[in-house]
Coordinates of C-alpha atoms and ligand atoms in Angstrom, one line a residue:
M1 CA 29.5 -132.8 11.8
S2 CA 31.6 -131.6 8.9
N3 CA 34.9 -129.8 9.6
Q4 CA 33.5 -126.6 8.2
Q5 CA 30.5 -126.8 10.6
A6 CA 32.7 -127.6 13.6
W7 CA 35.2 -124.8 12.6
L8 CA 32.3 -122.3 12.2
S9 CA 30.9 -123.0 15.8
M10 CA 34.5 -122.7 17.1
M11 CA 34.9 -119.2 15.3
A12 CA 31.3 -118.2 16.9
F13 CA 32.4 -119.6 20.3
I14 CA 35.6 -117.5 20.3
R15 CA 33.9 -114.3 19.3
Q16 CA 31.3 -114.8 22.0
H17 CA 33.9 -115.6 24.7
Y18 CA 35.8 -112.6 23.9
Q19 CA 32.7 -110.6 23.4
Q20 CA 33.9 -109.2 20.3
A21 CA 31.6 -109.4 17.3
E22 CA 34.2 -108.2 14.8
G23 CA 37.8 -107.0 14.4
L24 CA 41.0 -109.0 15.1
I25 CA 41.0 -111.5 18.0
P26 CA 44.7 -112.0 18.8
L27 CA 46.3 -115.3 19.8
H28 CA 47.4 -113.9 23.1
A29 CA 47.5 -110.2 24.2
P30 CA 48.6 -108.8 27.7
C31 CA 46.1 -107.7 30.2
F32 CA 46.9 -104.5 32.1
D33 CA 44.8 -102.2 34.2
E34 CA 45.3 -99.4 37.0
A35 CA 47.6 -101.7 39.1
E36 CA 50.4 -101.9 36.4
K37 CA 49.9 -98.1 35.6
R38 CA 50.3 -97.2 39.4
L39 CA 53.5 -99.1 39.8
V40 CA 55.0 -97.9 36.6
V41 CA 54.3 -94.3 37.5
D42 CA 55.7 -94.9 40.9
C43 CA 58.8 -96.1 39.2
I44 CA 59.1 -93.0 37.1
D45 CA 58.2 -90.6 39.9
S46 CA 61.1 -92.3 42.0
T47 CA 63.4 -91.9 39.0
F48 CA 64.6 -95.5 39.7
V49 CA 63.5 -96.9 36.2
S50 CA 66.8 -98.7 35.3
S51 CA 69.0 -101.3 36.9
V52 CA 68.7 -100.3 40.5
G53 CA 65.4 -100.4 42.5
Q54 CA 63.1 -102.3 44.7
Y55 CA 60.8 -103.9 42.1
V56 CA 63.4 -106.2 40.7
T57 CA 63.9 -107.7 44.3
E58 CA 60.2 -107.8 45.0
F59 CA 59.4 -109.5 41.7
E60 CA 62.2 -112.1 42.3
Q61 CA 60.6 -112.7 45.7
Q62 CA 57.2 -113.3 44.2
I63 CA 58.6 -115.9 41.7
T64 CA 60.4 -117.8 44.5
D65 CA 57.2 -117.8 46.6
F66 CA 55.0 -118.9 43.7
T67 CA 57.3 -121.6 42.4
G68 CA 58.9 -122.8 45.6
A69 CA 62.5 -122.4 44.2
K70 CA 64.9 -121.1 46.6
H71 CA 66.5 -118.4 44.5
A72 CA 65.5 -116.4 41.5
V73 CA 67.4 -114.0 39.2
A74 CA 65.7 -111.5 36.8
V75 CA 67.1 -110.8 33.5
V76 CA 66.4 -108.8 30.4
N77 CA 64.6 -111.8 28.5
G78 CA 64.0 -115.4 28.4
T79 CA 66.6 -116.0 25.5
M80 CA 69.4 -114.4 27.6
G81 CA 68.2 -116.1 30.5
L82 CA 68.8 -119.5 28.9
H83 CA 72.2 -118.3 27.7
L84 CA 73.0 -117.2 31.3
A85 CA 71.8 -120.6 32.7
L86 CA 74.0 -122.6 30.3
K87 CA 76.9 -120.3 31.2
V88 CA 76.6 -121.1 35.0
I89 CA 76.1 -124.8 34.5
G90 CA 79.6 -124.8 32.8
L91 CA 78.8 -125.0 29.1
Q92 CA 81.9 -124.5 27.0
A93 CA 82.8 -123.9 23.4
N94 CA 82.5 -127.0 21.1
D95 CA 80.2 -128.9 23.8
L96 CA 76.9 -130.4 22.6
V97 CA 73.6 -129.8 24.3
I98 CA 70.6 -131.8 23.9
T99 CA 67.2 -130.3 23.3
Q100 CA 63.9 -130.9 21.3
S101 CA 63.5 -129.7 17.6
L102 CA 60.0 -128.8 18.5
T103 CA 60.7 -125.4 20.2
F104 CA 61.0 -121.7 19.5
V105 CA 64.3 -120.9 18.0
A106 CA 65.5 -119.2 21.1
T107 CA 66.4 -122.5 22.6
P108 CA 69.0 -123.7 20.0
N109 CA 70.1 -120.1 19.7
A110 CA 71.0 -119.9 23.5
I111 CA 73.2 -122.9 22.9
K112 CA 74.8 -121.6 19.7
M113 CA 75.7 -118.3 21.4
H114 CA 78.2 -120.4 23.4
Q115 CA 79.8 -121.8 20.2
A116 CA 78.3 -125.0 21.2
D117 CA 75.8 -127.1 19.2
P118 CA 72.3 -128.5 19.8
V119 CA 71.5 -132.1 19.5
F120 CA 67.9 -132.7 18.6
V121 CA 65.9 -135.4 20.3
D122 CA 62.2 -136.3 19.3
V123 CA 59.1 -135.3 21.5
E124 CA 56.3 -137.4 22.8
R125 CA 52.8 -136.9 21.1
E126 CA 51.0 -136.7 24.6
T127 CA 53.2 -134.1 26.3
L128 CA 54.9 -132.3 23.3
G129 CA 57.9 -132.3 25.4
L130 CA 61.4 -134.3 25.0
C131 CA 60.7 -137.9 24.8
P132 CA 62.6 -139.7 27.7
E133 CA 62.8 -143.0 25.8
S134 CA 64.3 -141.3 22.7
L135 CA 66.7 -139.4 25.1
N136 CA 67.8 -142.6 26.9
H137 CA 68.1 -144.5 23.7
F138 CA 70.4 -141.9 22.2
L139 CA 72.6 -141.7 25.3
T140 CA 72.9 -145.3 25.6
E141 CA 73.7 -146.1 22.0
Q142 CA 76.0 -143.1 21.2
T143 CA 77.8 -141.9 24.3
I144 CA 80.3 -143.2 26.9
Q145 CA 81.5 -141.9 30.3
Q146 CA 85.0 -140.3 30.4
N147 CA 86.2 -138.8 33.6
G148 CA 82.8 -138.1 34.8
E149 CA 81.6 -136.5 31.6
C150 CA 79.2 -137.8 28.9
V151 CA 81.1 -138.1 25.7
H152 CA 79.4 -138.5 22.2
R153 CA 81.6 -141.2 20.7
Q154 CA 81.5 -140.4 17.1
T155 CA 82.5 -136.7 17.4
D156 CA 84.4 -137.1 20.8
R157 CA 82.5 -133.9 22.1
V158 CA 81.2 -133.6 25.7
I159 CA 77.4 -133.5 26.0
R160 CA 77.2 -130.9 28.8
A161 CA 73.5 -130.3 29.2
C162 CA 69.9 -131.2 28.3
V163 CA 67.3 -128.5 27.7
P164 CA 63.7 -129.9 27.5
M165 CA 60.9 -127.3 26.9
H166 CA 57.5 -127.4 28.5
T167 CA 55.7 -126.9 25.2
L168 CA 52.7 -124.5 25.2
G169 CA 52.6 -124.8 29.0
F170 CA 52.1 -128.7 28.9
P171 CA 54.8 -130.2 31.5
A172 CA 57.3 -132.5 29.8
R173 CA 58.0 -136.0 31.7
I174 CA 60.5 -134.1 33.5
D175 CA 61.2 -136.6 36.4
A176 CA 62.2 -139.2 33.9
I177 CA 64.3 -136.9 32.0
L178 CA 66.0 -135.8 35.1
E179 CA 66.7 -139.4 36.1
I180 CA 68.3 -140.1 32.7
C181 CA 70.5 -136.9 32.8
N182 CA 71.7 -137.8 36.3
R183 CA 72.7 -141.3 35.2
H184 CA 74.7 -139.9 32.4
N185 CA 76.3 -136.8 34.1
I186 CA 74.4 -134.3 32.1
A187 CA 73.2 -131.1 33.6
L188 CA 69.4 -130.3 33.3
V189 CA 68.2 -126.8 32.3
E190 CA 64.6 -126.4 31.8
D191 CA 63.2 -124.0 29.1
A192 CA 60.1 -123.0 31.2
A193 CA 59.7 -119.9 29.1
E194 CA 56.0 -121.0 28.4
S195 CA 55.2 -122.8 31.7
L196 CA 54.9 -120.3 34.6
G197 CA 51.9 -121.7 36.5
S198 CA 52.5 -125.3 35.1
F199 CA 53.1 -128.1 37.6
Y200 CA 54.5 -131.7 37.3
Q201 CA 53.2 -133.9 40.1
G202 CA 52.5 -130.8 42.3
Q203 CA 56.0 -129.3 41.7
H204 CA 56.4 -126.2 39.6
T205 CA 58.0 -126.8 36.2
G206 CA 61.7 -125.2 36.1
R207 CA 62.3 -126.7 39.6
F208 CA 63.6 -130.1 38.4
G209 CA 66.7 -129.1 36.7
Q210 CA 69.8 -127.3 38.1
V211 CA 68.2 -124.2 36.6
G212 CA 64.9 -123.2 35.0
V213 CA 64.3 -120.3 32.8
F214 CA 61.0 -118.2 32.5
S215 CA 60.1 -115.6 29.8
F216 CA 57.9 -112.5 30.4
N217 CA 57.8 -111.5 26.8
G218 CA 54.5 -109.7 25.6
N219 CA 52.8 -112.9 24.6
K220 CA 53.6 -115.1 27.6
V221 CA 51.2 -115.8 30.5
I222 CA 52.4 -112.6 32.3
T223 CA 54.6 -109.9 30.8
T224 CA 57.1 -107.4 31.8
G225 CA 57.4 -106.0 28.3
G226 CA 60.6 -108.0 27.8
G227 CA 61.9 -109.9 30.7
G228 CA 63.2 -113.4 31.9
M229 CA 63.9 -115.1 35.2
L230 CA 66.2 -117.9 36.2
I231 CA 65.2 -120.0 39.2
T232 CA 67.5 -122.5 41.1
N233 CA 67.8 -124.2 44.5
N234 CA 71.6 -123.7 44.3
A235 CA 72.8 -120.8 46.2
E236 CA 76.1 -120.8 44.3
L237 CA 74.5 -121.0 40.9
A238 CA 72.2 -118.1 41.7
R239 CA 75.0 -116.0 43.1
H240 CA 77.1 -116.6 39.9
A241 CA 74.1 -115.9 37.6
K242 CA 73.5 -112.7 39.4
H243 CA 77.1 -111.6 39.4
L244 CA 77.4 -112.4 35.7
S245 CA 74.2 -110.6 34.9
T246 CA 75.6 -107.3 36.6
T247 CA 79.0 -107.0 34.9
A248 CA 80.7 -109.3 37.7
K249 CA 81.2 -105.9 39.8
V250 CA 82.8 -106.6 43.1
P251 CA 80.6 -104.9 45.7
H252 CA 82.0 -101.6 46.7
A253 CA 80.6 -98.2 47.5
W254 CA 82.4 -96.5 44.7
L255 CA 85.3 -98.5 43.2
F256 CA 84.7 -100.1 39.8
E257 CA 86.4 -103.6 40.2
H258 CA 85.2 -106.5 38.1
D259 CA 86.3 -110.1 38.5
E260 CA 85.4 -111.8 35.3
P261 CA 84.3 -110.9 31.8
A262 CA 80.6 -110.8 32.2
Y263 CA 77.2 -109.4 30.8
N264 CA 74.8 -106.7 31.4
L265 CA 71.5 -108.7 31.6
R266 CA 69.7 -107.0 34.3
M267 CA 66.0 -106.5 34.2
P268 CA 65.2 -102.8 34.6
N269 CA 63.2 -101.8 37.5
I270 CA 60.5 -100.4 35.2
N271 CA 60.0 -103.7 33.8
A272 CA 60.0 -105.4 37.2
A273 CA 57.2 -103.0 38.3
L274 CA 55.0 -104.5 35.6
G275 CA 55.9 -107.9 36.8
V276 CA 55.1 -107.3 40.5
A277 CA 51.5 -106.0 39.4
Q278 CA 51.3 -109.0 36.9
M279 CA 52.2 -111.6 39.6
Q280 CA 49.3 -110.4 41.9
K281 CA 47.0 -111.4 38.9
L282 CA 48.7 -114.6 37.9
P283 CA 46.2 -116.9 40.0
A284 CA 43.1 -115.3 38.3
F285 CA 44.8 -115.5 34.9
L286 CA 45.3 -119.2 35.3
T287 CA 41.7 -119.9 36.6
E288 CA 40.5 -118.1 33.5
K289 CA 42.8 -119.8 31.2
R290 CA 41.8 -123.3 32.6
A291 CA 38.0 -122.6 32.2
L292 CA 38.8 -121.4 28.5
A293 CA 40.7 -124.7 27.9
Q294 CA 37.7 -126.7 29.1
A295 CA 35.3 -124.8 26.9
Y296 CA 37.7 -125.3 24.0
Q297 CA 37.7 -129.1 24.8
Q298 CA 33.9 -129.4 24.8
Q299 CA 33.7 -128.1 21.2
S300 CA 32.2 -130.9 19.4
G301 CA 34.0 -132.5 16.3
L302 CA 37.4 -131.1 17.2
V303 CA 40.4 -132.4 19.0
V304 CA 41.9 -129.9 21.5
L305 CA 45.1 -130.9 23.4
N306 CA 44.6 -131.6 27.1
E307 CA 47.1 -131.6 30.0
P308 CA 49.0 -134.8 30.5
T309 CA 48.0 -137.0 33.5
N310 CA 49.7 -136.0 36.8
T311 CA 50.3 -132.5 35.6
Q312 CA 48.7 -129.1 35.8
S313 CA 49.0 -126.9 32.6
N314 CA 48.9 -123.1 32.6
Y315 CA 47.2 -123.5 29.2
W316 CA 49.4 -120.7 27.9
L317 CA 48.1 -121.5 24.3
N318 CA 45.4 -123.9 23.5
A319 CA 45.9 -126.1 20.7
L320 CA 43.8 -127.8 18.0
L321 CA 45.0 -131.2 16.6
C322 CA 44.1 -131.4 12.9
E323 CA 44.0 -134.8 10.9
S324 CA 46.6 -133.7 8.4
E325 CA 48.8 -130.9 7.2
A326 CA 46.3 -130.1 4.5
E327 CA 43.5 -129.7 6.9
R328 CA 45.8 -127.6 9.2
N329 CA 46.5 -125.2 6.3
A330 CA 42.8 -125.1 5.6
F331 CA 42.0 -124.3 9.2
L332 CA 44.7 -121.6 9.2
E333 CA 43.2 -119.9 6.1
F334 CA 39.7 -120.2 7.5
S335 CA 40.3 -118.7 10.7
N336 CA 42.8 -116.0 9.8
R337 CA 40.4 -114.9 6.9
Q338 CA 37.9 -114.2 9.7
H339 CA 40.4 -112.2 11.8
I340 CA 40.7 -114.9 14.3
Q341 CA 44.4 -115.2 14.9
T342 CA 45.5 -118.8 14.8
R343 CA 49.1 -120.0 14.2
P344 CA 50.9 -123.2 13.5
L345 CA 53.7 -124.5 15.8
W346 CA 57.3 -123.5 14.9
T347 CA 59.0 -125.0 12.0
P348 CA 61.0 -127.7 13.7
M349 CA 64.7 -126.7 14.3
H350 CA 66.0 -129.6 12.3
Q351 CA 64.1 -128.4 9.2
L352 CA 65.8 -124.8 9.5
A353 CA 68.7 -124.4 7.2
I354 CA 70.8 -122.8 10.2
Y355 CA 70.3 -126.2 12.2
V356 CA 69.8 -128.7 9.4
D357 CA 73.3 -130.2 9.9
C358 CA 72.9 -130.7 13.7
L359 CA 73.1 -134.3 15.2
R360 CA 69.5 -135.7 15.7
T361 CA 67.4 -138.6 16.4
D362 CA 64.4 -139.9 14.4
M363 CA 61.9 -137.1 14.2
T364 CA 58.7 -138.8 13.7
N365 CA 56.7 -137.3 16.5
T366 CA 58.0 -133.7 15.9
D367 CA 57.2 -133.9 12.3
W368 CA 53.7 -135.2 12.9
L369 CA 52.8 -132.7 15.5
A370 CA 54.4 -129.8 13.5
A371 CA 52.2 -130.7 10.6
R372 CA 49.0 -130.8 12.6
V373 CA 48.8 -128.6 15.6
V374 CA 47.4 -125.1 15.4
N375 CA 47.2 -122.6 18.3
V376 CA 44.1 -120.8 18.9
P377 CA 43.2 -117.6 20.9
S378 CA 44.1 -118.1 24.5
G379 CA 44.6 -114.8 26.3
V380 CA 42.6 -113.6 29.3
R381 CA 39.7 -111.2 28.7
C382 CA 40.7 -107.7 29.5
D383 CA 38.9 -104.4 29.2
G384 CA 42.2 -102.6 30.6
Ligands
PLP401 C1 59.4 -117.2 24.5 C2 60.3 -118.2 24.5 C3 61.7 -118.1 24.8 C4 62.4 -116.8 24.9 O1 62.0 -115.7 25.5 P1 62.1 -114.2 25.2 O2 61.8 -113.6 26.5 O3 61.2 -113.9 24.1 O4 63.6 -114.1 24.8 C5 62.4 -119.1 24.9 N1 62.1 -120.5 24.6 C6 60.7 -120.7 24.5 C7 60.2 -122.0 24.3 C8 59.8 -119.5 24.3 O5 58.6 -119.8 24.0

């Protein structure tokens, strides 16, 4: 079968799946019904729409129940969640933080906001996540241990943390990454923004590092409009994150005492109300997304990425692997012209002018994947 024929039948499959003969089929749209409306209206009726209210606590409880993490702290969005996670693990100005170049710009931005700099390590083709071998090679060749810290020899800067990302919901090889980080005294913070509902060897993503961070932006697996969440098993990290997210106010019935310079990153109750309703649907969303992924994989003549062995992906966004950048561009043209929304991966961070001067390893797999992967419509069907 020629590419054109395979693509045509894929477009037909997508229109049939979403039962939409014409008009735009988005990459990923949220799905709401009466349940969300009821809780949001309840929130408005109660007047507790802002930073105080029961839905925040309830949503945090649902996330700990679902992931198995001991603690959860709701915040305004995933980007600031990453920023806060890096703050509580002790990131300081002038530190270095290892991450992948194949990520959304929020990951390095959260590092930069601390006046620290990202170091980009290559990813694996199978998982799209940070490559443990590249990480190990970089740390072994370029760092030494000094007073229990990992120091980059050439720049004399401390490598404080490593932030792998579970790309498109496919879990990275997080146990191997954790082992390497432990050996080099580097904190592990997981960018799990895309991976709510994804498991590595039966354990939820975000639970391997000191802190994991989810996003509930409008295009993610579940949404609160805007929102994010930290998870951790460390009670002190959780307490500090919550404290810093709420202006570090010392609890008192009426006095305004604050014991360190801090932020206002609290998730408003009205957003959490959406989250509570969405969490009840998460298992059904995951089942439907898995079935769609299987259907995509059965399309003949196309290579569609599958979950790595020993993992369970949430299949946030399904991904087609093209043979070349030229073919990728042709597919993007072809599908978008038919109002079927498809998108390439992000331009790798080491290619952006703002991050081009950062330290990095060889980027063979990052460049290879960035030139070939296209995301295709993956949202759940919804008549709202
Ligand atoms: C969505 C996303 C974020 C940021 O989340 P927001 O809630 O949009 O701020 C961070 N990292 C990755 C990889 C993401 O996909």
